[in-house]
Short mmCIF file of C-alpha atoms in Angstrom, two decimals:
data_model
loop_
_atom_site.label_atom_id
_atom_site.label_comp_id
_atom_site.label_asym_id
_atom_site.label_seq_id
_atom_site.Cartn_x
_atom_site.Cartn_y
_atom_site.Cartn_z
CA UNK A 1124 305.49 63.74 99.28
CA UNK A 1125 304.30 61.37 96.59
CA UNK A 1126 305.64 63.62 93.85
CA UNK A 1127 309.01 63.86 95.56
CA UNK A 1128 309.31 60.07 95.83
CA UNK A 1129 308.23 59.67 92.22
CA UNK A 1130 310.83 62.23 91.15
CA UNK A 1131 313.49 60.50 93.25
CA UNK A 1132 312.79 57.22 91.45
CA UNK A 1133 313.21 58.92 88.08
CA UNK A 1134 316.64 60.41 88.88
CA UNK A 1135 318.61 57.18 88.13
CA UNK A 1136 316.83 56.85 84.76
CA UNK A 1137 317.67 60.47 83.99
CA UNK A 1138 321.33 59.94 84.87
CA UNK A 1139 321.48 56.94 82.56
CA UNK A 1140 320.27 59.10 79.66
CA UNK A 1141 322.84 61.87 80.23
CA UNK A 1142 325.80 60.10 78.49
CA UNK A 1143 323.69 59.24 75.45
CA UNK A 1144 322.32 62.80 75.22
CA UNK A 1145 325.81 64.31 75.57
CA UNK A 1146 327.22 62.02 72.88
CA UNK A 1147 324.29 62.87 70.59
CA UNK A 1148 324.88 66.58 71.09
CA UNK A 1149 328.64 66.29 70.53
CA UNK A 1150 328.59 64.01 67.48
CA UNK A 1151 325.25 64.91 65.83
CA UNK A 1152 323.83 68.27 66.91
CA UNK A 1153 327.13 70.20 67.10
CA UNK A 1154 328.46 69.02 63.67
CA UNK A 1155 325.08 69.86 62.09
CA UNK A 1156 325.06 73.34 63.61
CA UNK A 1157 328.72 73.86 62.75
CA UNK A 1158 328.21 72.74 59.15
CA UNK A 1159 325.21 75.05 58.80
CA UNK A 1160 327.27 77.97 60.08
CA UNK A 1161 330.22 77.32 57.76
CA UNK A 1162 327.85 76.96 54.79
CA UNK A 1163 327.14 80.68 55.22
CA UNK A 1164 330.82 81.58 54.85
CA UNK A 1165 333.61 81.21 52.26
CA UNK A 1166 335.84 79.06 54.48
CA UNK A 1167 338.26 76.80 52.62
CA UNK A 1168 338.77 74.35 55.45
CA UNK A 1169 342.28 75.53 56.35
CA UNK A 1170 342.37 79.30 56.73
CA UNK A 1171 341.72 80.82 60.15
CA UNK A 1172 339.95 83.74 58.55
CA UNK A 1173 336.86 83.66 56.40
CA UNK A 1174 334.06 85.94 55.28
CA UNK A 1175 330.34 85.68 55.85
CA UNK A 1176 328.57 85.32 52.49
CA UNK A 1177 325.04 84.50 53.65
CA UNK A 1178 323.09 82.29 51.25
CA UNK A 1179 325.59 82.80 48.43
CA UNK A 1180 326.79 79.19 48.48
CA UNK A 1181 323.22 77.91 48.26
CA UNK A 1182 322.47 80.11 45.27
CA UNK A 1183 325.69 78.93 43.60
CA UNK A 1184 324.59 75.31 43.97
CA UNK A 1185 321.36 75.95 42.04
CA UNK A 1186 323.12 78.17 39.49
CA UNK A 1187 325.49 75.35 38.57
CA UNK A 1188 324.07 73.22 35.74
CA UNK A 1189 326.43 70.42 36.70
CA UNK A 1190 325.21 70.39 40.31
CA UNK A 1191 321.54 70.38 39.25
CA UNK A 1192 322.22 67.54 36.81
CA UNK A 1193 324.00 65.51 39.49
CA UNK A 1194 321.15 66.10 41.97
CA UNK A 1195 318.56 64.93 39.43
CA UNK A 1196 320.65 61.89 38.49
CA UNK A 1197 321.07 60.93 42.14
CA UNK A 1198 317.33 61.26 42.79
CA UNK A 1199 316.55 59.03 39.78
CA UNK A 1200 319.19 56.54 40.97
CA UNK A 1201 317.66 56.52 44.47
CA UNK A 1202 314.16 55.99 43.07
CA UNK A 1203 315.24 53.04 40.93
CA UNK A 1204 317.26 51.54 43.80
CA UNK A 1205 314.29 51.94 46.14
CA UNK A 1206 311.91 50.26 43.70
CA UNK A 1207 314.27 47.34 43.00
CA UNK A 1208 315.27 46.70 46.63
CA UNK A 1209 311.75 47.10 48.01
CA UNK A 1210 310.28 44.58 45.58
CA UNK A 1211 313.17 42.14 46.06
CA UNK A 1212 313.04 42.41 49.85
CA UNK A 1213 309.32 41.64 49.96
CA UNK A 1214 309.72 38.67 47.57
CA UNK A 1215 312.68 37.30 49.54
CA UNK A 1216 310.85 37.79 52.83
CA UNK A 1217 307.86 35.81 51.56
CA UNK A 1218 310.20 33.02 50.39
CA UNK A 1219 312.29 32.96 53.57
CA UNK A 1220 309.52 33.43 56.12
CA UNK A 1221 307.91 29.94 56.07
CA UNK A 1222 309.60 27.37 58.28
CA UNK A 1223 311.43 24.79 56.18
CA UNK A 1224 314.64 22.81 56.20
CA UNK A 1225 317.73 24.98 55.70
CA UNK A 1226 315.84 28.17 56.53
CA UNK A 1227 318.62 29.56 58.75
CA UNK A 1228 321.26 28.87 56.12
CA UNK A 1229 319.36 30.68 53.36
CA UNK A 1230 318.65 33.62 55.68
CA UNK A 1231 322.37 33.82 56.43
CA UNK A 1232 323.25 33.76 52.72
CA UNK A 1233 320.90 36.66 51.92
CA UNK A 1234 321.92 38.65 55.00
CA UNK A 1235 325.69 38.14 54.53
CA UNK A 1236 326.19 41.24 52.30
CA UNK A 1237 324.89 43.46 55.13
CA UNK A 1238 327.86 42.63 57.36
CA UNK A 1239 330.42 43.34 54.63
CA UNK A 1240 332.10 46.69 54.23
CA UNK A 1241 330.63 48.77 51.41
CA UNK A 1242 334.06 49.86 50.19
CA UNK A 1243 335.26 46.24 50.20
CA UNK A 1244 332.24 45.14 48.16
CA UNK A 1245 332.89 48.00 45.74
CA UNK A 1246 336.53 46.95 45.28
CA UNK A 1247 335.56 43.29 44.76
CA UNK A 1248 332.92 44.13 42.16
CA UNK A 1249 335.37 46.51 40.51
CA UNK A 1250 337.60 43.54 39.80
CA UNK A 1251 334.60 41.46 38.69
CA UNK A 1252 333.46 44.09 36.18
CA UNK A 1253 336.99 45.00 35.06
CA UNK A 1254 338.59 41.55 34.71
CA UNK A 1255 336.26 38.58 35.24
CA UNK A 1256 333.22 39.53 33.17
CA UNK A 1257 335.25 40.89 30.17
CA UNK A 1258 337.23 37.62 30.09
CA UNK A 1259 334.00 35.61 30.07
CA UNK A 1260 332.49 37.90 27.45
CA UNK A 1261 335.49 37.55 25.13
CA UNK A 1262 335.62 33.77 25.60
CA UNK A 1263 331.91 33.39 24.79
CA UNK A 1264 331.87 36.07 22.11
CA UNK A 1265 329.41 38.27 24.00
CA UNK A 1266 330.16 41.80 22.86
CA UNK A 1267 328.15 43.40 25.68
CA UNK A 1268 330.42 41.83 28.33
CA UNK A 1269 333.71 42.09 26.42
CA UNK A 1270 334.46 45.50 27.98
CA UNK A 1271 334.02 46.61 31.57
CA UNK A 1272 330.54 47.92 32.29
CA UNK A 1273 332.17 50.54 34.51
CA UNK A 1274 334.15 51.97 31.60
CA UNK A 1275 331.12 53.15 29.64
CA UNK A 1276 329.04 56.17 30.60
CA UNK A 1277 325.94 54.30 29.36
CA UNK A 1278 326.32 51.27 31.65
CA UNK A 1279 328.46 52.47 34.59
CA UNK A 1280 325.56 53.77 36.71
CA UNK A 1281 323.57 50.55 36.11
CA UNK A 1282 326.57 48.49 37.22
CA UNK A 1283 326.89 50.53 40.41
CA UNK A 1284 323.15 50.12 40.99
CA UNK A 1285 323.60 46.34 40.75
CA UNK A 1286 326.38 46.44 43.37
CA UNK A 1287 324.36 48.66 45.65
CA UNK A 1288 321.21 46.54 45.35
CA UNK A 1289 323.13 43.33 46.14
CA UNK A 1290 324.12 44.73 49.53
CA UNK A 1291 321.16 47.00 50.20
CA UNK A 1292 318.47 44.33 49.95
CA UNK A 1293 319.72 42.39 53.01
CA UNK A 1294 318.45 44.53 55.90
CA UNK A 1295 315.09 45.39 54.21
CA UNK A 1296 314.53 41.64 53.80
CA UNK A 1297 315.02 41.13 57.54
CA UNK A 1298 312.62 44.00 58.26
CA UNK A 1299 310.05 42.55 55.87
CA UNK A 1300 310.35 39.12 57.51
CA UNK A 1301 309.79 40.75 60.90
CA UNK A 1302 306.76 42.58 59.47
CA UNK A 1303 305.30 39.36 58.10
CA UNK A 1304 305.70 37.65 61.46
CA UNK A 1305 303.68 40.39 63.18
CA UNK A 1306 300.66 39.67 60.97
CA UNK A 1307 298.21 37.52 62.98
CA UNK A 1308 297.86 34.07 61.47
CA UNK A 1309 294.12 34.17 62.23
CA UNK A 1310 293.60 36.93 59.65
CA UNK A 1311 295.31 34.89 56.92
CA UNK A 1312 293.32 31.80 57.86
CA UNK A 1313 290.07 33.79 57.84
CA UNK A 1314 290.80 35.04 54.33
CA UNK A 1315 291.46 31.48 53.12
CA UNK A 1316 288.26 30.22 54.76
CA UNK A 1317 286.31 32.97 52.98
CA UNK A 1318 287.57 31.56 49.68
CA UNK A 1319 290.42 34.01 48.93
CA UNK A 1320 293.20 32.63 46.73
CA UNK A 1321 296.87 33.00 47.68
CA UNK A 1322 297.20 35.95 45.31
CA UNK A 1323 294.12 37.67 46.71
CA UNK A 1324 295.28 37.04 50.26
CA UNK A 1325 298.61 38.67 49.48
CA UNK A 1326 297.20 41.77 47.75
CA UNK A 1327 294.18 42.31 50.01
CA UNK A 1328 295.51 41.19 53.40
CA UNK A 1329 299.26 40.65 53.66
CA UNK A 1330 300.47 43.66 51.66
CA UNK A 1331 298.21 46.25 53.36
CA UNK A 1332 299.24 44.99 56.79
CA UNK A 1333 302.89 45.07 55.69
CA UNK A 1334 302.71 48.67 54.42
CA UNK A 1335 304.03 50.31 57.64
CA UNK A 1336 307.14 48.14 57.40
CA UNK A 1337 307.46 48.80 53.67
CA UNK A 1338 307.27 52.55 54.34
CA UNK A 1339 310.24 52.29 56.69
CA UNK A 1340 312.10 50.21 54.12
CA UNK A 1341 311.43 52.80 51.40
CA UNK A 1342 312.72 55.66 53.57
CA UNK A 1343 315.90 53.76 54.54
CA UNK A 1344 316.70 52.67 50.99
CA UNK A 1345 315.92 56.06 49.44
CA UNK A 1346 318.12 57.80 52.00
CA UNK A 1347 321.00 55.44 51.27
CA UNK A 1348 320.44 55.88 47.54
CA UNK A 1349 320.62 59.66 47.78
CA UNK A 1350 323.88 59.46 49.73
CA UNK A 1351 325.55 56.69 47.67
CA UNK A 1352 329.30 57.15 47.94
CA UNK A 1353 331.37 54.05 48.74
CA UNK A 1354 330.51 52.04 45.63
CA UNK A 1355 331.17 54.95 43.28
CA UNK A 1356 334.40 55.92 45.01
CA UNK A 1357 335.67 52.32 44.91
CA UNK A 1358 334.78 51.72 41.26
CA UNK A 1359 334.63 54.80 39.03
CA UNK A 1360 335.40 57.77 41.26
CA UNK A 1361 332.55 59.61 39.54
CA UNK A 1362 333.65 58.80 35.99
CA UNK A 1363 333.72 58.19 33.12
CA UNK A 1364 333.48 61.96 32.87
CA UNK A 1365 330.79 62.84 35.39
CA UNK A 1366 328.40 60.05 34.38
CA UNK A 1367 328.41 58.38 37.84
CA UNK A 1368 328.91 61.47 39.98
CA UNK A 1369 326.47 61.53 42.92
CA UNK A 1370 325.62 64.16 45.50
CA UNK A 1371 327.87 62.59 48.14
CA UNK A 1372 330.82 62.12 45.76
CA UNK A 1373 330.52 65.73 44.61
CA UNK A 1374 330.41 66.95 48.22
CA UNK A 1375 333.55 64.91 48.96
CA UNK A 1376 335.42 66.24 45.92
CA UNK A 1377 334.45 69.85 46.58
CA UNK A 1378 335.60 69.54 50.20
CA UNK A 1379 338.81 67.51 49.95
CA UNK A 1380 339.95 67.96 46.33
CA UNK A 1381 338.91 71.53 45.58
CA UNK A 1382 339.03 72.79 49.21
CA UNK A 1383 335.57 74.34 48.99
CA UNK A 1384 334.47 73.36 52.48
CA UNK A 1385 331.85 76.08 52.84
CA UNK A 1386 330.33 75.21 49.46
CA UNK A 1387 330.31 71.48 50.30
CA UNK A 1388 328.68 72.31 53.65
CA UNK A 1389 325.89 74.06 51.77
CA UNK A 1390 325.47 70.99 49.55
CA UNK A 1391 325.38 68.76 52.63
CA UNK A 1392 322.72 70.94 54.24
CA UNK A 1393 320.57 70.82 51.10
CA UNK A 1394 320.94 67.02 50.99
CA UNK A 1395 319.90 66.81 54.64
CA UNK A 1396 316.83 68.97 53.98
CA UNK A 1397 315.90 66.92 50.91
CA UNK A 1398 316.11 63.61 52.78
CA UNK A 1399 314.14 65.02 55.73
CA UNK A 1400 311.36 66.33 53.48
CA UNK A 1401 311.07 63.03 51.66
CA UNK A 1402 310.92 61.13 54.97
CA UNK A 1403 308.18 63.45 56.32
CA UNK A 1404 306.11 63.18 53.13
CA UNK A 1405 306.44 59.40 53.10
CA UNK A 1406 305.37 59.11 56.73
CA UNK A 1407 302.40 61.43 56.12
CA UNK A 1408 301.28 59.37 53.14
CA UNK A 1409 301.60 56.16 55.15
CA UNK A 1410 299.63 57.66 58.02
CA UNK A 1411 296.85 58.72 55.64
CA UNK A 1412 296.70 55.21 54.17
CA UNK A 1413 296.56 53.68 57.65
#
């Protein structure tokens, strides 16, 4: 009787979860399964008929020197972006966490990029790098800024990294602030009473207690770095040449420009596996440290 009443009370909660589960299956699970299936075929995205080719598309990805180079470049880009944004977010969180006059305003200023569209930011910075900075460089006689940074294969990726970091650092900063506020004030005070300096308190107390939050920040930023698309598409389109081509841009071009939907599905699956493995490894490392 007790079990029946307990089960009866759980029915409304179960019914409330049904819409969310159905939406998750329709928009997440089904597309993933469908993409995995098509990655094993030679479907071009239009034809009603296609052939089953097994793992052929996956082998072709690794046989292509261009694809391997783009994967390595994207991983390096994601690592640099992760390092820059993680450090900046922790520094900004430490500066914005203490209560002081104008705190809300400064928090708004640093969080503002997060609410802006990535493609809009890319288009704005495209004009900045193409028109504003070259004009300033020519007026001041600065050769480095006299030409658009996006027009050179040596500086284009760095310029895109700057755009990405400007927007990406906002949400990690909020997470870091939240992490700092969960640290008991008594622990910090105890460290100061024991004679620890501000630097020692940060490295020995604050940072270790903030590591779970930093781990989440690293995973989020690295994932976004691996799948960078909007900024590249809005600025260089993958050029000059292929110097700014990323995994996501290549997947897009293979699917919608070259009509290689099955091949792009294989690339998407590999990207998903790569991101999942990195997330699992990062969480394992964090758990071991804890």
